[in-house]
Amino acid sequence: MIPVNEPLLGDRELEYVSECIRTGWISSAGRFLEDFEEQWASFCGMKYGVAVSNGTAALQAAFGCIGLRPGDKVIMPTFTIISCAQAIVYNGGVPILVDSDPRTWCMDVEQVREKVEEEMRRGDGRLKAILPVHIYGHPVDMDPILELAGKYGLGIIEDAAEAHGAQYMTGRNTPTSRWKRCGSLGDLSVFSFYANKLVTTGEGGMVLTDDPACAEKARSLRNLCFLPNRRFYHTELGHNFRLTNVQAAIGVAQVERMEEIISRKRWMGAAYTERLRGIPGIELPVEETWARQVYWMYGIVLDEGTGLAADEFARKLKERGVETRPFFLGMHEQPVFHAMGLFRDEKYPVAERVARQGLYLPSGLALTEAQLERVCEAVVSVLRTA
Ligand SMILES: *Cc1c(COP(=O)(O)O)cnc(C)c1O
């Protein structure tokens, strides 16, 4: 079976983890934690990094940092992982959903504009932030979102969990256009280092920001809001979101491989596209001219005309030794939110279609060219018998 995902781990990870064990620095302090925070922030182009236990925790802390209050609203894509919506809800906020762009599957920025303007017309001052999520390695078109945020004083939290190292061209078609890393475009950004992400620490996450007060707040929320000068006296509630030095040691070794990780993913994306382009019945990932995407997962969407839905397609690929995973199911289709009275009669046709028709192919960092060819042959053969 060709697996959907494998991390790239080696001697350096082993060496750094061994150093933690040898020196006894295995808990939530140590040189690797500081190095990992500093190196990741600097790689992405932000000033401060606060390492946390996972990406879900990073989102939770980020919304804590911007001081979301009960009833505050946040615009986010319906097509994403539940971590995004629950971070808003756990902080007392209300998610406002938008559909996906049919090409990139990221949030539709025209709909973001419509929803922002609708909230502004309502004039209750409840809209506080926008949460763009770079889906499957492709950047969201950030300029229009940054402009709206500037115009109406909204915060931006970027979820770059799936877009380590991806780049966005800001100011395109102007003399000042330049490439910026995903995770350096908003007020705060969040990352996950779960085992299937480009850079992994097994479990792990990070919040990045340029604002020192915000970084301080994230550090405090991460560590139960202990006061620096009076430890067991609390003026706020926090969390235990600490990452260990052992996990950070893996992270430091991974950051040293960043160029290799990105080039392998970009090779994989190009190789799949080269072999699958032009085959009737499937839609492939795109790379917009203003984007350098990193193919966290190589997703394909089956045309409805094939008569196949993704679940059946996945079963047939499995018979041919190819493991796949389904796409996200939109937040507006989640019973847990319906039970809370959220999103009940909302419809987002693009997200609904890609959720039903989409799946991702083996995209691991250890994928060989021979395996990739076998995957493509299996895809073609299933489509032919459909
Ligand atoms: C993986 C992921 C997360 C959550 O990260 P965990 O480390 O698994 O908690 C959040 N947002 C997005 C977009 C993700 O893909």
Short mmCIF file of C-alpha atoms and ligand atoms in Angstrom, two decimals:
data_model
loop_
_atom_site.label_atom_id
_atom_site.label_comp_id
_atom_site.label_asym_id
_atom_site.label_seq_id
_atom_site.Cartn_x
_atom_site.Cartn_y
_atom_site.Cartn_z
CA MET A 1 0.00 0.00 0.00
CA ILE A 2 1.40 3.42 -0.94
CA PRO A 3 0.85 5.55 2.16
CA VAL A 4 -0.80 8.95 2.07
CA ASN A 5 1.86 10.48 4.22
CA GLU A 6 5.34 9.98 5.66
CA PRO A 7 7.60 12.50 7.36
CA LEU A 8 11.24 13.02 6.43
CA LEU A 9 13.30 12.12 9.52
CA GLY A 10 16.98 11.30 9.87
CA ASP A 11 20.19 11.33 11.85
CA ARG A 12 19.99 14.98 12.78
CA GLU A 13 16.62 14.56 14.50
CA LEU A 14 18.06 11.58 16.36
CA GLU A 15 21.17 13.50 17.38
CA TYR A 16 19.23 16.48 18.76
CA VAL A 17 16.71 14.31 20.60
CA SER A 18 19.61 12.33 22.11
CA GLU A 19 21.11 15.58 23.34
CA CYS A 20 17.87 16.31 25.26
CA ILE A 21 17.98 12.89 26.89
CA ARG A 22 21.71 13.07 27.68
CA THR A 23 21.41 16.52 29.26
CA GLY A 24 18.06 15.93 30.97
CA TRP A 25 16.34 18.85 29.17
CA ILE A 26 13.21 16.94 28.24
CA SER A 27 10.46 19.25 29.48
CA SER A 28 9.16 22.68 28.48
CA ALA A 29 12.40 24.65 28.74
CA GLY A 30 15.69 24.30 26.91
CA ARG A 31 17.82 25.54 24.06
CA PHE A 32 15.91 23.75 21.31
CA LEU A 33 12.66 25.47 22.26
CA GLU A 34 14.28 28.88 21.99
CA ASP A 35 16.07 27.98 18.77
CA PHE A 36 12.95 26.49 17.22
CA GLU A 37 10.85 29.57 18.00
CA GLU A 38 13.50 31.92 16.73
CA GLN A 39 14.35 29.95 13.60
CA TRP A 40 10.75 29.34 12.57
CA ALA A 41 9.80 32.98 13.10
CA SER A 42 12.80 34.10 11.11
CA PHE A 43 12.20 31.59 8.31
CA CYS A 44 8.62 32.82 7.96
CA GLY A 45 9.50 36.50 8.31
CA MET A 46 7.92 37.36 11.68
CA LYS A 47 9.64 38.65 14.82
CA TYR A 48 8.35 36.40 17.59
CA GLY A 49 7.48 32.72 17.80
CA VAL A 50 5.63 31.04 20.66
CA ALA A 51 5.76 27.25 20.43
CA VAL A 52 2.69 25.39 21.66
CA SER A 53 1.54 21.80 21.92
CA ASN A 54 -0.35 21.61 18.59
CA GLY A 55 -1.99 23.68 15.87
CA THR A 56 -5.42 23.58 17.49
CA ALA A 57 -3.88 25.07 20.65
CA ALA A 58 -2.11 27.70 18.53
CA LEU A 59 -5.49 28.82 17.14
CA GLN A 60 -7.05 28.84 20.60
CA ALA A 61 -4.17 30.97 21.93
CA ALA A 62 -4.25 33.32 18.92
CA PHE A 63 -7.91 34.16 19.51
CA GLY A 64 -7.09 34.65 23.19
CA CYS A 65 -4.35 37.10 22.13
CA ILE A 66 -6.65 39.33 20.10
CA GLY A 67 -9.02 39.50 23.07
CA LEU A 68 -12.12 38.05 21.40
CA ARG A 69 -15.15 38.72 23.60
CA PRO A 70 -18.44 36.80 23.83
CA GLY A 71 -20.52 37.51 20.74
CA ASP A 72 -17.61 38.78 18.64
CA LYS A 73 -17.65 37.60 15.04
CA VAL A 74 -14.87 36.16 12.91
CA ILE A 75 -15.03 35.48 9.16
CA MET A 76 -13.53 32.12 8.17
CA PRO A 77 -13.83 29.55 5.37
CA THR A 78 -16.36 26.75 5.79
CA PHE A 79 -13.93 24.38 4.04
CA THR A 80 -11.27 23.74 6.68
CA ILE A 81 -10.50 21.65 9.78
CA ILE A 82 -12.75 22.01 12.82
CA SER A 83 -9.86 23.47 14.88
CA CYS A 84 -10.50 26.86 13.22
CA ALA A 85 -14.19 27.09 14.12
CA GLN A 86 -13.82 25.63 17.59
CA ALA A 87 -11.06 28.08 18.53
CA ILE A 88 -13.54 30.89 17.83
CA VAL A 89 -16.40 29.16 19.65
CA TYR A 90 -14.28 28.24 22.71
CA ASN A 91 -13.28 31.90 22.96
CA GLY A 92 -16.98 32.87 22.98
CA GLY A 93 -17.00 34.09 19.39
CA VAL A 94 -19.28 33.40 16.45
CA PRO A 95 -17.82 32.11 13.17
CA ILE A 96 -19.19 33.64 9.97
CA LEU A 97 -18.55 31.32 7.05
CA VAL A 98 -17.64 31.90 3.43
CA ASP A 99 -17.52 29.46 0.52
CA SER A 100 -14.41 28.27 -1.32
CA ASP A 101 -12.86 29.62 -4.46
CA PRO A 102 -13.48 26.95 -7.12
CA ARG A 103 -9.86 27.03 -8.32
CA THR A 104 -7.75 27.17 -5.17
CA TRP A 105 -10.35 25.73 -2.71
CA CYS A 106 -9.26 28.53 -0.32
CA MET A 107 -11.76 31.08 1.00
CA ASP A 108 -13.52 33.10 -1.72
CA VAL A 109 -12.27 36.64 -1.17
CA GLU A 110 -15.21 38.23 -2.98
CA GLN A 111 -17.51 36.58 -0.42
CA VAL A 112 -15.28 37.82 2.37
CA ARG A 113 -15.80 41.35 1.06
CA GLU A 114 -19.58 40.84 0.88
CA LYS A 115 -19.77 39.49 4.43
CA VAL A 116 -17.54 42.24 5.82
CA GLU A 117 -19.68 44.89 4.15
CA GLU A 118 -22.88 43.23 5.37
CA GLU A 119 -21.53 43.31 8.94
CA MET A 120 -20.49 46.94 8.56
CA ARG A 121 -24.00 47.85 7.36
CA ARG A 122 -25.42 46.06 10.40
CA GLY A 123 -23.15 48.34 12.40
CA ASP A 124 -23.17 46.42 15.70
CA GLY A 125 -19.36 46.55 15.89
CA ARG A 126 -19.20 42.81 16.47
CA LEU A 127 -16.98 41.81 13.54
CA LYS A 128 -13.45 41.58 14.95
CA ALA A 129 -11.28 39.45 12.71
CA ILE A 130 -10.77 37.39 9.58
CA LEU A 131 -9.19 33.94 9.63
CA PRO A 132 -7.72 33.07 6.21
CA VAL A 133 -6.67 29.42 5.90
CA HIS A 134 -4.16 28.45 3.21
CA ILE A 135 -5.73 25.20 2.04
CA TYR A 136 -3.62 22.17 1.05
CA GLY A 137 -0.52 24.33 0.55
CA HIS A 138 -1.99 27.06 -1.68
CA PRO A 139 -2.03 30.64 -0.35
CA VAL A 140 -5.25 32.60 0.07
CA ASP A 141 -5.37 35.74 -2.07
CA MET A 142 -4.40 37.98 0.85
CA ASP A 143 -4.20 41.51 -0.61
CA PRO A 144 -7.97 42.09 -0.81
CA ILE A 145 -8.33 40.72 2.73
CA LEU A 146 -5.54 42.93 4.07
CA GLU A 147 -7.17 45.92 2.43
CA LEU A 148 -10.54 45.17 4.06
CA ALA A 149 -8.87 44.62 7.43
CA GLY A 150 -7.05 47.95 7.14
CA LYS A 151 -10.17 49.81 6.06
CA TYR A 152 -12.38 48.47 8.85
CA GLY A 153 -9.83 47.86 11.62
CA LEU A 154 -10.18 44.07 11.67
CA GLY A 155 -7.55 41.66 12.97
CA ILE A 156 -6.08 38.96 10.73
CA ILE A 157 -5.07 35.57 12.03
CA GLU A 158 -3.53 33.47 9.27
CA ASP A 159 -3.79 29.70 9.55
CA ALA A 160 -0.66 28.52 7.75
CA ALA A 161 -0.71 24.98 9.18
CA GLU A 162 -0.80 23.52 5.66
CA ALA A 163 1.43 26.06 3.97
CA HIS A 164 4.88 25.90 5.55
CA GLY A 165 7.19 27.81 3.24
CA ALA A 166 4.49 28.73 0.70
CA GLN A 167 4.77 32.23 -0.74
CA TYR A 168 2.33 34.93 -1.73
CA MET A 169 3.05 37.83 -4.05
CA THR A 170 1.75 40.94 -2.38
CA GLY A 171 1.10 44.06 -4.48
CA ARG A 172 0.99 42.20 -7.79
CA ASN A 173 0.97 44.34 -10.93
CA THR A 174 2.55 47.21 -9.00
CA PRO A 175 6.19 48.31 -8.87
CA THR A 176 6.35 47.30 -5.19
CA SER A 177 5.22 43.69 -5.61
CA ARG A 178 7.18 41.16 -3.57
CA TRP A 179 7.03 37.59 -2.38
CA LYS A 180 6.17 37.00 1.28
CA ARG A 181 5.92 33.75 3.17
CA CYS A 182 2.54 32.51 4.31
CA GLY A 183 2.46 33.18 8.03
CA SER A 184 3.96 36.66 7.70
CA LEU A 185 0.94 38.41 6.23
CA GLY A 186 -1.44 38.87 9.16
CA ASP A 187 -1.26 40.25 12.71
CA LEU A 188 -0.78 36.73 13.99
CA SER A 189 -0.25 33.42 12.27
CA VAL A 190 -0.57 29.85 13.46
CA PHE A 191 1.15 26.65 12.44
CA SER A 192 0.76 22.95 13.20
CA PHE A 193 3.69 20.54 13.28
CA TYR A 194 1.58 17.39 13.39
CA ALA A 195 3.17 14.33 11.76
CA ASN A 196 1.52 14.90 8.39
CA LYS A 197 2.51 18.57 8.05
CA LEU A 198 5.58 19.60 6.01
CA VAL A 199 7.67 20.29 9.12
CA THR A 200 6.81 18.03 12.02
CA THR A 201 7.61 17.66 15.69
CA GLY A 202 5.25 14.68 16.10
CA GLU A 203 2.71 16.95 17.77
CA GLY A 204 3.34 20.67 17.94
CA GLY A 205 2.32 24.15 16.89
CA MET A 206 3.37 27.78 16.91
CA VAL A 207 1.96 31.28 17.04
CA LEU A 208 3.92 33.99 15.19
CA THR A 209 3.57 37.74 15.53
CA ASP A 210 5.52 40.97 15.12
CA ASP A 211 3.85 42.47 18.19
CA PRO A 212 5.84 41.96 21.44
CA ALA A 213 2.76 42.43 23.65
CA CYS A 214 0.91 39.81 21.66
CA ALA A 215 3.83 37.37 21.95
CA GLU A 216 3.90 37.97 25.70
CA LYS A 217 0.19 37.26 25.94
CA ALA A 218 0.60 34.03 23.95
CA ARG A 219 3.41 32.93 26.29
CA SER A 220 1.21 33.63 29.27
CA LEU A 221 -1.83 31.78 27.84
CA ARG A 222 0.45 28.84 27.01
CA ASN A 223 1.57 28.52 30.60
CA LEU A 224 -1.57 28.84 32.76
CA CYS A 225 -1.21 32.63 33.01
CA PHE A 226 1.27 32.37 35.87
CA LEU A 227 2.37 35.91 36.73
CA PRO A 228 6.13 36.34 36.26
CA ASN A 229 6.62 38.00 39.66
CA ARG A 230 3.95 36.17 41.69
CA ARG A 231 3.68 32.62 40.44
CA PHE A 232 0.53 31.19 42.01
CA TYR A 233 -1.50 34.39 41.81
CA HIS A 234 -3.73 34.63 38.73
CA THR A 235 -5.56 37.52 37.11
CA GLU A 236 -6.59 35.51 34.03
CA LEU A 237 -7.26 31.92 32.95
CA GLY A 238 -4.88 30.28 30.51
CA HIS A 239 -4.03 26.78 29.30
CA ASN A 240 -1.28 24.24 29.47
CA PHE A 241 -0.23 24.40 25.82
CA ARG A 242 3.49 23.84 26.44
CA LEU A 243 5.71 22.09 23.88
CA THR A 244 8.66 20.04 25.12
CA ASN A 245 12.34 20.59 24.34
CA VAL A 246 12.38 17.04 22.89
CA GLN A 247 9.70 17.98 20.35
CA ALA A 248 11.45 21.27 19.60
CA ALA A 249 14.71 19.34 19.03
CA ILE A 250 12.98 17.47 16.20
CA GLY A 251 11.68 20.81 14.96
CA VAL A 252 15.12 22.40 14.81
CA ALA A 253 16.44 19.46 12.79
CA GLN A 254 13.41 19.77 10.49
CA VAL A 255 13.90 23.49 9.90
CA GLU A 256 17.45 22.71 8.79
CA ARG A 257 15.89 20.53 6.05
CA MET A 258 13.38 23.14 4.97
CA GLU A 259 14.78 23.62 1.46
CA GLU A 260 14.74 19.87 0.84
CA ILE A 261 11.20 19.51 2.20
CA ILE A 262 9.85 22.30 0.00
CA SER A 263 11.66 21.12 -3.09
CA ARG A 264 10.40 17.55 -2.64
CA LYS A 265 6.82 18.76 -2.30
CA ARG A 266 7.11 21.02 -5.31
CA TRP A 267 8.67 18.20 -7.33
CA MET A 268 5.76 15.94 -6.29
CA GLY A 269 3.14 18.55 -7.27
CA ALA A 270 4.72 19.15 -10.67
CA ALA A 271 5.19 15.42 -11.32
CA TYR A 272 1.55 14.59 -10.53
CA THR A 273 0.26 17.49 -12.59
CA GLU A 274 2.47 16.57 -15.55
CA ARG A 275 1.09 13.01 -15.56
CA LEU A 276 -2.56 13.76 -14.78
CA ARG A 277 -3.08 16.94 -16.78
CA GLY A 278 -5.57 16.53 -19.60
CA ILE A 279 -7.14 13.37 -18.23
CA PRO A 280 -10.91 13.82 -18.49
CA GLY A 281 -12.97 13.61 -15.33
CA ILE A 282 -10.63 15.17 -12.79
CA GLU A 283 -9.75 18.62 -11.60
CA LEU A 284 -6.18 19.18 -10.35
CA PRO A 285 -4.64 21.64 -7.88
CA VAL A 286 -3.66 24.97 -9.38
CA GLU A 287 -0.86 27.39 -8.72
CA GLU A 288 -1.97 30.95 -9.32
CA THR A 289 0.63 33.31 -10.83
CA TRP A 290 0.80 35.15 -7.49
CA ALA A 291 1.41 31.98 -5.50
CA ARG A 292 4.20 29.50 -4.80
CA GLN A 293 2.31 26.61 -3.34
CA VAL A 294 3.83 23.70 -1.41
CA TYR A 295 1.36 20.85 -2.14
CA TRP A 296 0.85 19.86 1.50
CA MET A 297 -1.55 17.34 0.00
CA TYR A 298 -2.06 16.69 -3.69
CA GLY A 299 -5.85 16.85 -3.96
CA ILE A 300 -7.99 15.91 -6.93
CA VAL A 301 -11.69 16.60 -7.47
CA LEU A 302 -13.76 14.23 -9.61
CA ASP A 303 -16.16 15.71 -12.11
CA GLU A 304 -19.74 14.93 -11.18
CA GLY A 305 -20.17 13.72 -14.78
CA THR A 306 -18.00 10.66 -14.00
CA GLY A 307 -20.82 9.31 -11.83
CA LEU A 308 -18.22 8.62 -9.14
CA ALA A 309 -18.05 10.25 -5.73
CA ALA A 310 -14.78 10.46 -3.82
CA ASP A 311 -15.62 7.67 -1.34
CA GLU A 312 -16.18 5.12 -4.10
CA PHE A 313 -13.11 6.32 -5.99
CA ALA A 314 -11.07 5.93 -2.79
CA ARG A 315 -12.29 2.35 -2.36
CA LYS A 316 -11.25 1.47 -5.90
CA LEU A 317 -7.83 3.05 -5.47
CA LYS A 318 -7.35 1.09 -2.26
CA GLU A 319 -8.01 -2.15 -4.15
CA ARG A 320 -5.10 -1.07 -6.36
CA GLY A 321 -2.79 -0.46 -3.39
CA VAL A 322 -3.18 3.31 -3.15
CA GLU A 323 -4.13 4.97 0.10
CA THR A 324 -6.08 8.26 -0.04
CA ARG A 325 -7.86 10.62 2.36
CA PRO A 326 -11.14 12.47 1.91
CA PHE A 327 -11.32 16.27 1.70
CA PHE A 328 -12.62 18.37 4.59
CA LEU A 329 -16.37 18.48 5.21
CA GLY A 330 -17.56 22.10 5.53
CA MET A 331 -18.26 23.53 8.97
CA HIS A 332 -21.85 24.28 7.87
CA GLU A 333 -22.42 20.52 7.43
CA GLN A 334 -21.34 19.62 10.99
CA PRO A 335 -24.04 18.30 13.36
CA VAL A 336 -22.13 19.63 16.36
CA PHE A 337 -22.59 23.21 15.13
CA HIS A 338 -26.21 22.67 14.07
CA ALA A 339 -26.90 21.53 17.64
CA MET A 340 -25.48 24.88 18.81
CA GLY A 341 -27.82 26.72 16.44
CA LEU A 342 -25.01 27.64 14.04
CA PHE A 343 -25.02 27.56 10.19
CA ARG A 344 -28.30 25.62 10.04
CA ASP A 345 -29.71 26.59 6.68
CA GLU A 346 -26.52 27.83 5.14
CA LYS A 347 -25.37 26.55 1.75
CA TYR A 348 -21.89 26.77 0.25
CA PRO A 349 -22.05 24.95 -3.09
CA VAL A 350 -18.33 24.94 -3.95
CA ALA A 351 -17.30 23.58 -0.55
CA GLU A 352 -20.11 21.01 -0.72
CA ARG A 353 -19.03 19.82 -4.15
CA VAL A 354 -15.32 19.52 -3.37
CA ALA A 355 -16.08 17.80 -0.05
CA ARG A 356 -18.14 15.18 -1.90
CA GLN A 357 -15.93 14.83 -4.97
CA GLY A 358 -12.44 15.47 -3.60
CA LEU A 359 -9.71 13.31 -2.12
CA TYR A 360 -6.00 13.51 -1.80
CA LEU A 361 -3.42 11.19 -3.26
CA PRO A 362 -0.27 9.89 -1.52
CA SER A 363 1.74 13.03 -0.80
CA GLY A 364 4.38 11.90 1.69
CA LEU A 365 7.90 13.26 1.70
CA ALA A 366 9.28 9.78 1.05
CA LEU A 367 7.15 9.21 -2.07
CA THR A 368 9.32 7.91 -4.93
CA GLU A 369 8.87 8.56 -8.61
CA ALA A 370 7.99 4.89 -9.16
CA GLN A 371 5.28 5.07 -6.49
CA LEU A 372 3.94 8.30 -7.96
CA GLU A 373 3.69 6.64 -11.37
CA ARG A 374 1.81 3.69 -9.87
CA VAL A 375 -0.63 6.11 -8.24
CA CYS A 376 -1.24 7.86 -11.56
CA GLU A 377 -1.76 4.55 -13.35
CA ALA A 378 -4.28 3.51 -10.69
CA VAL A 379 -6.15 6.83 -11.04
CA VAL A 380 -6.33 6.44 -14.82
CA SER A 381 -7.43 2.83 -14.60
CA VAL A 382 -10.24 3.57 -12.12
CA LEU A 383 -11.47 6.44 -14.28
CA ARG A 384 -11.44 4.24 -17.35
CA THR A 385 -13.65 1.61 -15.72
CA ALA A 386 -16.05 4.20 -14.28
C1 LIG B 1 -3.57 20.41 10.93
C2 LIG B 1 -4.31 21.68 10.96
C3 LIG B 1 -4.63 22.33 12.17
C4 LIG B 1 -4.54 21.67 13.50
O1 LIG B 1 -3.31 21.26 13.88
P1 LIG B 1 -3.13 20.12 15.00
O2 LIG B 1 -1.67 20.24 15.27
O3 LIG B 1 -3.51 18.83 14.38
O4 LIG B 1 -3.95 20.49 16.16
C5 LIG B 1 -5.19 23.59 12.12
N1 LIG B 1 -5.47 24.18 10.95
C6 LIG B 1 -5.23 23.57 9.77
C7 LIG B 1 -5.58 24.28 8.51
C8 LIG B 1 -4.66 22.29 9.74
O5 LIG B 1 -4.46 21.67 8.58
#
